[in-house]
Coordinates of C-alpha atoms in Angstrom, one line a residue:
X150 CA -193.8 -22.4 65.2
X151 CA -196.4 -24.5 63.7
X152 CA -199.0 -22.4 65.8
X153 CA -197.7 -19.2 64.4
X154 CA -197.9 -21.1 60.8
X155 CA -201.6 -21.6 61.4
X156 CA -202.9 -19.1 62.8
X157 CA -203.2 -16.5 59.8
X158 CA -205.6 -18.5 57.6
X159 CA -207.6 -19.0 60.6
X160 CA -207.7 -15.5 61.0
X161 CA -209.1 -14.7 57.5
X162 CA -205.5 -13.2 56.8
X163 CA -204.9 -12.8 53.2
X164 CA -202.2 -13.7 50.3
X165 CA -200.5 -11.4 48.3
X166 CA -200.1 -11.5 44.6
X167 CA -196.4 -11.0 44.8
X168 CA -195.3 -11.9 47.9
X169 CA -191.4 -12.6 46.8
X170 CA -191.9 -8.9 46.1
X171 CA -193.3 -8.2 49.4
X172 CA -191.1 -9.9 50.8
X173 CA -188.0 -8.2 49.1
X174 CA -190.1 -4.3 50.0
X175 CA -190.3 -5.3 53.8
X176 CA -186.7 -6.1 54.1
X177 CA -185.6 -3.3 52.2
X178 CA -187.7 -0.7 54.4
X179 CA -185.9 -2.9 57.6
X180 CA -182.4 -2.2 55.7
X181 CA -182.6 1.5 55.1
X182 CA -184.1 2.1 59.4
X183 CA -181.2 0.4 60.3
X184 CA -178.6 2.8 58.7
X185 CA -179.6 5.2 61.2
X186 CA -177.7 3.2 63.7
X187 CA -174.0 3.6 62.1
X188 CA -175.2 6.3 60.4
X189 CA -173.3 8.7 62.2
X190 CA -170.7 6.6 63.9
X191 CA -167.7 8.0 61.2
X192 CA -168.8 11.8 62.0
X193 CA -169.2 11.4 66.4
X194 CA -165.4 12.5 66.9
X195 CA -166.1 15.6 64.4
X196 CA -169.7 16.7 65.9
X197 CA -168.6 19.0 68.6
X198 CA -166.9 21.0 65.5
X199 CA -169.2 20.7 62.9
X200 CA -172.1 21.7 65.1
X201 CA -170.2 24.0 67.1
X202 CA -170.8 22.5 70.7
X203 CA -168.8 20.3 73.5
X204 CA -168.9 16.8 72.7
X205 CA -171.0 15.9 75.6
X206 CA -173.7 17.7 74.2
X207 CA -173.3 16.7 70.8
X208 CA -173.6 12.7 72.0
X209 CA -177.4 13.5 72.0
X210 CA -177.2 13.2 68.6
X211 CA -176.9 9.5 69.7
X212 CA -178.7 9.4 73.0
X213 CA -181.6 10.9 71.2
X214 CA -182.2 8.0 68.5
X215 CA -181.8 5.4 71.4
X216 CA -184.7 7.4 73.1
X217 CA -187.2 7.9 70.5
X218 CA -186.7 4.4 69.4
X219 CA -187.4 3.0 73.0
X220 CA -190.4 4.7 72.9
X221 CA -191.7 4.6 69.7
X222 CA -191.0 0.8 68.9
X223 CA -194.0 -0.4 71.6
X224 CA -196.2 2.2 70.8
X225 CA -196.3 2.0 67.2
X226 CA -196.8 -1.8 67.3
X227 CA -199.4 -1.3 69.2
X228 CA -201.2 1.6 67.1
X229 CA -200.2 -1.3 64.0
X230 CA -202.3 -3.7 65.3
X231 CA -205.0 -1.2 65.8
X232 CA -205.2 0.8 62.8
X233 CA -203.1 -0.8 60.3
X234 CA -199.9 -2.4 60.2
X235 CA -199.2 -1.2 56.9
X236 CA -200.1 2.7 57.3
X237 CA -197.7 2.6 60.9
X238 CA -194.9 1.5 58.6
X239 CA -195.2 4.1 56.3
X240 CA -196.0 6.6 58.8
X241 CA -192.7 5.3 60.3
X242 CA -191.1 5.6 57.0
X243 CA -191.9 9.3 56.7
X244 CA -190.7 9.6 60.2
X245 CA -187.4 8.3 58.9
X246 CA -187.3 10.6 55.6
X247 CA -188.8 13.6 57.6
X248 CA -185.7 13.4 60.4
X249 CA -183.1 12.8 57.5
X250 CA -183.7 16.0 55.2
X251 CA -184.1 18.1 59.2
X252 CA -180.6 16.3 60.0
X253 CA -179.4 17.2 56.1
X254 CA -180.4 21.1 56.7
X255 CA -178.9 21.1 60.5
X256 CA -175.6 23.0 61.3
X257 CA -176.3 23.5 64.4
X258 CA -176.9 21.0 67.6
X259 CA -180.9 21.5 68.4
X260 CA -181.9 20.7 65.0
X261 CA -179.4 17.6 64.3
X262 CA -181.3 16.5 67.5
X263 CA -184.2 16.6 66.5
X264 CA -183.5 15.3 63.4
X265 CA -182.2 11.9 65.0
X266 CA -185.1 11.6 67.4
X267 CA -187.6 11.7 64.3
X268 CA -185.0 9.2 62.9
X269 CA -185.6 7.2 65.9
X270 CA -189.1 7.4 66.1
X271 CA -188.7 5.4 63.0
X272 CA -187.4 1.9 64.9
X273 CA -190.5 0.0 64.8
X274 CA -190.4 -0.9 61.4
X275 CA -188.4 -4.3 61.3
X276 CA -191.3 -5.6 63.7
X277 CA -194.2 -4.1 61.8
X278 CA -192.5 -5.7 59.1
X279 CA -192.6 -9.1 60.5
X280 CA -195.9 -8.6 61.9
X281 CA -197.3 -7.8 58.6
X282 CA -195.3 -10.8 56.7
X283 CA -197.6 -12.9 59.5
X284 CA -201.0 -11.8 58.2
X285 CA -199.7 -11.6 54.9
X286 CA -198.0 -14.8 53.8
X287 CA -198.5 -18.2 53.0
X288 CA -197.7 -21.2 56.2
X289 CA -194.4 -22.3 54.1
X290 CA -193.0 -18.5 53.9
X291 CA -193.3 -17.5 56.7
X292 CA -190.0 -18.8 58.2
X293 CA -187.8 -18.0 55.8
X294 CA -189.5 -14.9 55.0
X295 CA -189.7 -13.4 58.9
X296 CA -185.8 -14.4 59.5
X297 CA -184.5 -12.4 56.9
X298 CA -186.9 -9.5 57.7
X299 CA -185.6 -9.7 61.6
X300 CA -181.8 -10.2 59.8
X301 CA -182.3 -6.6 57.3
X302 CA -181.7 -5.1 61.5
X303 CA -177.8 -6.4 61.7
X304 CA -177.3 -6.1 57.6
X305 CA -178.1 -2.5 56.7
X306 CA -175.9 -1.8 60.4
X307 CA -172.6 -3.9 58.8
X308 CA -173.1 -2.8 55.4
X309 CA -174.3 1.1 56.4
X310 CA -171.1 1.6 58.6
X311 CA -168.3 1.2 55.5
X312 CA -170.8 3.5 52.9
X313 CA -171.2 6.4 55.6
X314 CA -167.4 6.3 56.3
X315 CA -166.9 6.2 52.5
X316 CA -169.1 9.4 51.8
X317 CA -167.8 11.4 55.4
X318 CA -164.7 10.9 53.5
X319 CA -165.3 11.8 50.6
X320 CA -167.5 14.5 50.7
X321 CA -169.4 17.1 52.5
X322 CA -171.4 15.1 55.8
X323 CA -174.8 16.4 55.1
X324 CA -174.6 13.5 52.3
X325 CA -175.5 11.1 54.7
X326 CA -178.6 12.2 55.6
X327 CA -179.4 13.5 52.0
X328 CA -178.8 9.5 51.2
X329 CA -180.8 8.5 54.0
X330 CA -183.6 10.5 53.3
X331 CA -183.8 9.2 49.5
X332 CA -183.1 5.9 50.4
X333 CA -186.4 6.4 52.8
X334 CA -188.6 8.0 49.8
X335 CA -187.5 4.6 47.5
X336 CA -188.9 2.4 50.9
X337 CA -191.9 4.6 51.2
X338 CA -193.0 4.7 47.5
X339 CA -192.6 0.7 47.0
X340 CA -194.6 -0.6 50.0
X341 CA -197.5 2.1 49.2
X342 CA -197.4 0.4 45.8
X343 CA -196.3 -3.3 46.8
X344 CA -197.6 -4.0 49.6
X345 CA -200.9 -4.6 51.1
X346 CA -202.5 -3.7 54.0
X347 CA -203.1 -6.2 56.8
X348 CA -206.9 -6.7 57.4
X349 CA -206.2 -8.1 61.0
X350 CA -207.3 -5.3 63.4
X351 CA -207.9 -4.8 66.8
X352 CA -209.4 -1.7 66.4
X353 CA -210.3 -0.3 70.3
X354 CA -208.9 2.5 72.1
X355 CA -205.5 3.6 72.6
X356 CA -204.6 3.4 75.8
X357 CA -203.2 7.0 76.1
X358 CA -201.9 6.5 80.1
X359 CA -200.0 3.2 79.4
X360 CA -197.8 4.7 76.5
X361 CA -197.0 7.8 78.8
X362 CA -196.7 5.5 82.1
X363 CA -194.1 3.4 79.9
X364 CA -192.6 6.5 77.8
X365 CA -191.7 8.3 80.9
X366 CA -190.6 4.6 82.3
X367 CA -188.1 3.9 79.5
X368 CA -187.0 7.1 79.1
X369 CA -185.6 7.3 82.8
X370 CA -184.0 4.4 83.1
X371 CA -182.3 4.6 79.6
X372 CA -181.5 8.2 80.6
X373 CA -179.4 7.0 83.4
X374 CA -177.9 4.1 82.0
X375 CA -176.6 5.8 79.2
X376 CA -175.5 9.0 80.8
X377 CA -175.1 7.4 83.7
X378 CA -171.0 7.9 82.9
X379 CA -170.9 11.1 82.3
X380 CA -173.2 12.5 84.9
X381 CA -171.5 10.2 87.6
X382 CA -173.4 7.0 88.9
X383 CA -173.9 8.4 92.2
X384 CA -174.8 11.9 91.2
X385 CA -178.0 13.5 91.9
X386 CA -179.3 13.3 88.4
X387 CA -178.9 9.6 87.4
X388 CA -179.6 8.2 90.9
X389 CA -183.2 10.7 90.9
X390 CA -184.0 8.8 87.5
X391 CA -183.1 6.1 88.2
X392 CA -185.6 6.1 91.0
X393 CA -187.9 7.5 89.0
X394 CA -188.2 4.3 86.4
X395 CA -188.2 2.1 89.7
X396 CA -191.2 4.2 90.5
X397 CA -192.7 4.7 87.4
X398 CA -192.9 1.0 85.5
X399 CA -194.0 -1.3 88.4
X400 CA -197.0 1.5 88.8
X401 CA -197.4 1.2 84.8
X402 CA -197.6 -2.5 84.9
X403 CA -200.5 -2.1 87.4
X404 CA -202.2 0.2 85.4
X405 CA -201.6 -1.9 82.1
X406 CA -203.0 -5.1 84.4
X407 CA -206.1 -2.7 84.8
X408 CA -206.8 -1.4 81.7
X409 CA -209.2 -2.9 79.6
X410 CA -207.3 -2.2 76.5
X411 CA -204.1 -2.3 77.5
X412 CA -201.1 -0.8 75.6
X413 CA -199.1 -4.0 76.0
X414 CA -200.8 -7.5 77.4
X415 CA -198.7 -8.2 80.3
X416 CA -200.6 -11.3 80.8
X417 CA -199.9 -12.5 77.4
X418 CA -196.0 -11.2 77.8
X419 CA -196.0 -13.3 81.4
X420 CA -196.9 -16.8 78.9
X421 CA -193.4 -19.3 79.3
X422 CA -192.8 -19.1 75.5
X423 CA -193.0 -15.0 75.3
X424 CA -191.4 -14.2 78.8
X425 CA -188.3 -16.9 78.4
X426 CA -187.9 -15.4 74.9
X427 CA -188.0 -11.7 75.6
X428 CA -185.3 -12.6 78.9
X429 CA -183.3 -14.5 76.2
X430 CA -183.4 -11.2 73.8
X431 CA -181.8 -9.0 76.8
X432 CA -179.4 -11.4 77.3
X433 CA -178.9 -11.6 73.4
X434 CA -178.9 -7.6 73.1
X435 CA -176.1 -7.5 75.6
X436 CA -174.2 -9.8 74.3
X437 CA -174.1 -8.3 70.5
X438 CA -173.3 -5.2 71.5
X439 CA -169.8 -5.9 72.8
X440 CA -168.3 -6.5 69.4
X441 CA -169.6 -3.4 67.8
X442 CA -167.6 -1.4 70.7
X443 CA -165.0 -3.6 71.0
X444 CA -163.7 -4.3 67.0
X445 CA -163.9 -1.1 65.9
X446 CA -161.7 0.1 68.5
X447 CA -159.2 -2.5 68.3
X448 CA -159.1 -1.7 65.1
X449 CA -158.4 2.2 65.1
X450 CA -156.5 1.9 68.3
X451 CA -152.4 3.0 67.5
X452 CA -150.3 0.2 66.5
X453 CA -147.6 1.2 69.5
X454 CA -150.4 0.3 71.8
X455 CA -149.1 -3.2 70.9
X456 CA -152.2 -4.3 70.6
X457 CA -154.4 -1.8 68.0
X458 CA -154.3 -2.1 64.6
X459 CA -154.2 2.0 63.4
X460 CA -156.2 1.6 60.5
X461 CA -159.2 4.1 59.4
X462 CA -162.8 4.3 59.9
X463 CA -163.5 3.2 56.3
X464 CA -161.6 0.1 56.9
X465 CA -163.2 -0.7 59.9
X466 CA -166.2 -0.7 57.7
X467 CA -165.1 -3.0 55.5
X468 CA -163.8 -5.3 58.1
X469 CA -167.5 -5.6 59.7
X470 CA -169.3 -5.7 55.9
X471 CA -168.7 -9.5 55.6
X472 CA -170.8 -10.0 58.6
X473 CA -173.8 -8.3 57.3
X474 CA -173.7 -11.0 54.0
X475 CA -173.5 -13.5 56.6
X476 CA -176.2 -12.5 58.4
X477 CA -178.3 -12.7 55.7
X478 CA -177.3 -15.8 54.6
X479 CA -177.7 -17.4 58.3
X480 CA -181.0 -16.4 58.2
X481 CA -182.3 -18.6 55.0
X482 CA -180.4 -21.4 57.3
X483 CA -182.0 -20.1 60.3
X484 CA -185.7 -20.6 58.3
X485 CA -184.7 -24.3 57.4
X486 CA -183.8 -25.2 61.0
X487 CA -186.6 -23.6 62.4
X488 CA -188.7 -25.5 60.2
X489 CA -187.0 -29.0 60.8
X490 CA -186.3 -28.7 64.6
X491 CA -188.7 -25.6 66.1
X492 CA -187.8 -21.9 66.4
X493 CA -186.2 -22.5 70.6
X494 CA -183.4 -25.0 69.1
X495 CA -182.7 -22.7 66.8
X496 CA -182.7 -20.2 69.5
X497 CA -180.1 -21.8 71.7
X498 CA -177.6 -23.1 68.4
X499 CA -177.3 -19.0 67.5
X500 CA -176.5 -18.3 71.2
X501 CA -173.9 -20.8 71.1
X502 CA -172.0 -19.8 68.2
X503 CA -172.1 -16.0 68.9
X504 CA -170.7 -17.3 72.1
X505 CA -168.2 -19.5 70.9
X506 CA -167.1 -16.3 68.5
X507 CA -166.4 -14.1 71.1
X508 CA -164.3 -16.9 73.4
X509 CA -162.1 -17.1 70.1
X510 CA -161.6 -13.3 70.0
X511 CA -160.2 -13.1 73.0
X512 CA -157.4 -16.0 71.6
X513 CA -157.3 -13.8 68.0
X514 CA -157.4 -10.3 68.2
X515 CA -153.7 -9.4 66.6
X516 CA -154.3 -9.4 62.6
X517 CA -157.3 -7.9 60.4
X518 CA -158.1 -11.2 59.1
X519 CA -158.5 -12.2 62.5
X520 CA -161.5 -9.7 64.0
X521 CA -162.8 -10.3 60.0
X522 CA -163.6 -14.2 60.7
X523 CA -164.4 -13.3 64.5
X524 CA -166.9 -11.1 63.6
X525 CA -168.4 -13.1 60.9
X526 CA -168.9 -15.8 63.2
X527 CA -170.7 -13.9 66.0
X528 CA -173.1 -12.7 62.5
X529 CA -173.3 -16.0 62.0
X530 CA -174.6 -16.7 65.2
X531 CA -177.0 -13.2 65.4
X532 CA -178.6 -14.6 61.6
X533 CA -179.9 -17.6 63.8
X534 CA -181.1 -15.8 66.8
X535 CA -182.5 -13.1 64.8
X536 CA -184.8 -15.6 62.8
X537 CA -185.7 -17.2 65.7
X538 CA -187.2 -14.9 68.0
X539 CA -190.2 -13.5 66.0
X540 CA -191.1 -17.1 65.3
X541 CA -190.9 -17.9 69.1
X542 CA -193.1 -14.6 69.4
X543 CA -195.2 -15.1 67.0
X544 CA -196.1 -19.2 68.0
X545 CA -197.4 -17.8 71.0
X546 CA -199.6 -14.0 70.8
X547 CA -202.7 -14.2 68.9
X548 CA -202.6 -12.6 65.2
X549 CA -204.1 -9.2 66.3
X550 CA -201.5 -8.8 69.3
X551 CA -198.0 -9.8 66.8
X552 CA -197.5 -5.7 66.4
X553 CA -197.3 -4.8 70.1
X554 CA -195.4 -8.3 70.7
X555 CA -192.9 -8.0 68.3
X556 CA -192.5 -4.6 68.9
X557 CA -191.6 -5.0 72.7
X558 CA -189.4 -8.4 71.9
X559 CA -187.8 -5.7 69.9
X560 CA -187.1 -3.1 72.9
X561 CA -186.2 -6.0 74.7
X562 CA -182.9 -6.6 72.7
X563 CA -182.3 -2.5 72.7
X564 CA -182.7 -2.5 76.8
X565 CA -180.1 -5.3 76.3
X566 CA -177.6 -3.4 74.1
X567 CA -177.6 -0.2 76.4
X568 CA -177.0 -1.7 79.7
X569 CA -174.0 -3.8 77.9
X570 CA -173.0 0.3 76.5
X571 CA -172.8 1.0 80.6
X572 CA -170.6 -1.5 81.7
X573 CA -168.7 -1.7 79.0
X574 CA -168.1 2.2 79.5
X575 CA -167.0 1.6 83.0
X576 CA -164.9 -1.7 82.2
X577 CA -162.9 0.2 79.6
X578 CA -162.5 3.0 81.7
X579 CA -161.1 1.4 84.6
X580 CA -159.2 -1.0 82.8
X581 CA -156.5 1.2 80.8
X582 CA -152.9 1.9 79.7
X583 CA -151.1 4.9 79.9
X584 CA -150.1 6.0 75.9
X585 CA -148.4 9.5 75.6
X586 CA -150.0 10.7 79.0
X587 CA -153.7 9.6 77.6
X588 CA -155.5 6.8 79.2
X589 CA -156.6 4.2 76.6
X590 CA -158.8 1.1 77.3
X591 CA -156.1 -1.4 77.5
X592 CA -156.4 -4.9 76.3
X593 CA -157.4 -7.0 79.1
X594 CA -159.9 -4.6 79.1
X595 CA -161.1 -5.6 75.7
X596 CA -160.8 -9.5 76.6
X597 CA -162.7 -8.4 79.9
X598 CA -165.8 -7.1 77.7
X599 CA -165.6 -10.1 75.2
X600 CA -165.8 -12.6 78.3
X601 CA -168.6 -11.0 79.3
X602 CA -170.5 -10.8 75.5
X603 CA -169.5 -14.5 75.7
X604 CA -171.4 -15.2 79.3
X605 CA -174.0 -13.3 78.1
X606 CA -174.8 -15.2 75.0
X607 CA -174.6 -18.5 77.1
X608 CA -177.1 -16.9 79.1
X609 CA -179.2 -16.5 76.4
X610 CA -178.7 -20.2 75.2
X611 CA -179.4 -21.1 79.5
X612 CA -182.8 -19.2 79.5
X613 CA -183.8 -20.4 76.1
X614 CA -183.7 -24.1 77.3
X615 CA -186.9 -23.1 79.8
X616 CA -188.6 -22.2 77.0
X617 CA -191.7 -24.9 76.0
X618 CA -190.6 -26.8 73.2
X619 CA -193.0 -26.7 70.3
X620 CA -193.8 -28.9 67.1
X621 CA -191.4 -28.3 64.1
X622 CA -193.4 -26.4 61.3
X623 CA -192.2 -29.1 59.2
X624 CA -194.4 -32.1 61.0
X625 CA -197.3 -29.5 61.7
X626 CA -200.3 -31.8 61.0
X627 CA -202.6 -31.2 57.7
X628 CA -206.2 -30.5 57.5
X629 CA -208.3 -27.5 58.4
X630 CA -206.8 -24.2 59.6
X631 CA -209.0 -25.2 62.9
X632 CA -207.4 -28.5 63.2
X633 CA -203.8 -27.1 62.6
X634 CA -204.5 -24.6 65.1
X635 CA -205.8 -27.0 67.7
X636 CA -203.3 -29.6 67.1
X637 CA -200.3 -26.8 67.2
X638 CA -201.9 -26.0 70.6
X639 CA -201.2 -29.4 71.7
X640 CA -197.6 -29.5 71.0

């Protein structure tokens, strides 16, 4: 961490006039992209009749954003540290606002789609964020400051889910999106005026083939991961792209090993610190996503399953709020240990606990208040891991290169969370009980999928421990920005 402290002022990076304000901007902006993941959770079931279309077409609404965020989030990091940090994230932001007021207007299916992809074009800006909080700020806010950013991801999911159940609810649907879209002008219109640009550039050229070799990559193997179920895993279509991204991304990581410029430094992404760290954010992606499929269903599931709660979508909101608040609190925590112990032990005590939380859901899992501490402990846990990893990134990419970096530690959790959607799918569907003729997901089933989001967060903690240990930011030595630099080097 104490490399990723120093670097900045040996890179002529600048300080803000107001950087509690910048601060308080960036996270916001991170907040308000992240709605678009619950965003339309309360409406799915009602989709196919509000858009007038089966429900397997309508779940592109969702396989869309998961799409255009895969490719956008290492493209536009990329483009950040090229161009401008600052002008990608507003270029994101109008992105965001532009898919919103599409998505507000749409009552049909081909324009809510595209709607949500422009929404998910939008993903990279919690890593441009951090990437600009880098360049931007001081040595001794950088922690605190990067943690929260990385935190706004989980927070404006918790505390978006219980608001857009409220408004579905209470009022017409387009709300949401009108909401969203103001919500993006308010984050547009303060970082034009807050915050400053980032004056370290690569400048170069854009290396066109890579983003296409990896688009086309991404999209194939996402594509048959999450469709995977309803196409059939051996059918013609998922098995052909599935080939397809076997094909396609070893070929792109030749031609990215190649390039002069490449879209992402491989070599740089194959350094201990970065690879161990994006293999730990996989593991750490898989393992979060189990709760938000598996609470909210125990939640709305009938009461004469024995085992479901029957209560509505707005209190399963308000059940999984809490863990946004702790989330952000975690992550000032997070900052403090970080500085006092380094960024991997941080790392590994987040993995822990959102392991240990999911080992005592499958021992509570009866009562409301019982999925409420559950999943306030596994936030718990995600506030630590989420501050940690851009500060593992970050001690170990040069300044120009934190864009694309944090961006692809980014995808790295998202490649995470969608193969955990797949065999979660399958679990639950082959694990059921019969209830009035309909096949439900029964609850070994559930306590299958938390073992396994428990396993896979003590996989994170198991790769974490390769990763080099560094010098605490708190006993970085003094002097020069050369001699930190040096001396972080040698920790």
């Amino acid at each position: 961490m104490s490399e990723a402290l120093a670097r900045p002022a040996a890179a002529g990076a600048y300080a803000p006039h107001r950087p509690n304000a910048v601060v308080a901007v960036l996270a916001l902006a991170g907040i308000v992209v992240s709605l678009m993941q619950t965003l339309v959770i309360p409406i799915v079931p009602e989709l196919p009749t509000l858009l007038h279309a089966s429900a397997s077409n309508t779940a592109w609404a969702v396989t869309a954003t998961l799409l255009a965020a895969a490719v956008a989030t290492p493209v536009v990091g990329r483009l950040g540290d090229m161009v401008g940090k600052r002008r990608m994230l507003l270029v994101s932001i109008v992105l965001l606002v532009s898919g919103s007021v599409v998505c507000a207007l749409a009552d049909s299916l081909v324009p809510m789609i595209v709607g949500r992809t422009l929404q998910g074009l939008a993903a990279a800006v919690v890593p441009l964020g951090i990437s600009i909080m880098r360049d931007a700020l001081p040595a001794e806010r950088l922690a605190g400051s990067t943690a929260l950013m990385s935190a706004s991801l989980g927070v404006g999911g918790a505390l978006g889910l219980p608001a857009a159940a409220f408004i579905a609810d209470k009022w017409d649907w387009h709300i949401l999106f009108w909401t969203s879209g103001a919500l993006g002008a308010v984050a547009f219109l303060l970082v034009l005026l807050i915050v400053p640009e980032s004056k370290v550039r690569t400048g170069g050229r854009f290396d066109l083939v890579g983003s296409l070799g990896l688009s086309a990559g991404l999209v194939s193997l996402l594509l048959a991961v999450s469709k995977g179920a309803d196409w059939g895993w051996t059918s013609g279509t998922t098995l052909g792209l599935g080939t397809a991204a076997v094909v396609i991304l070893p070929a792109w990581g030749w031609w990215e090993l190649k390039a002069k410029q490449p879209l992402v430094d491989l070599r740089t992404t194959a350094k201990p610190q970065v690879l161990f760290t994006n293999l730990a954010s996989v593991a750490l992606g898989f393992s979060m996503f189990a709760m938000s499929l598996v609470l909210p269903q125990l939640l709305q599931l009938p009461t004469q399953t024995g085992y479901g709660l029957g209560k509505s979508m707005l209190t399963v909101g308000l059940v999984l709020a809490p863990q946004g608040l702790v989330m952000m609190v975690m992550s000032a925590a997070s900052a403090k240990l970080t500085q006092a112990k380094g960024p991997k032990v941080t790392l590994m005590i987040g993995a822990l606990i959102v392991s240990a939380g999911y080992g005592l859901n499958i021992l509570l899992m009866s009562e409301v208040w019982h999925l409420v501490l559950v999943s306030c402990i596994i936030g718990a846990g995600i506030g630590f891991t989420y501050g940690a990893l851009p500060a593992l990134i970050m001690g170990a990419v040069d300044p120009s290169q934190t864009g694309a970096a944090n961006s692809l530690n980014t995808l790295m959790r998202s490649l995470g969370t969608s193969f955990a959607s797949a065999l979660a799918g399958v679990i639950l569907a082959q694990l059921t009980t019969d209830f009035g003729g309909h096949a439900l997901p029964s609850e070994n089933g559930f306590k299958v999928v938390m073992a396994i989001g428990a396993g896979a967060a003590l996989l994170a903690f198991l790769v974490a421990s390769f990763i080099p240990r560094r010098q605490p930011a708190a006993q970085a030595p003094k002097g020069a920005p050369e001699q930190v630099e040096a001396a972080a080097g040698q920790a």
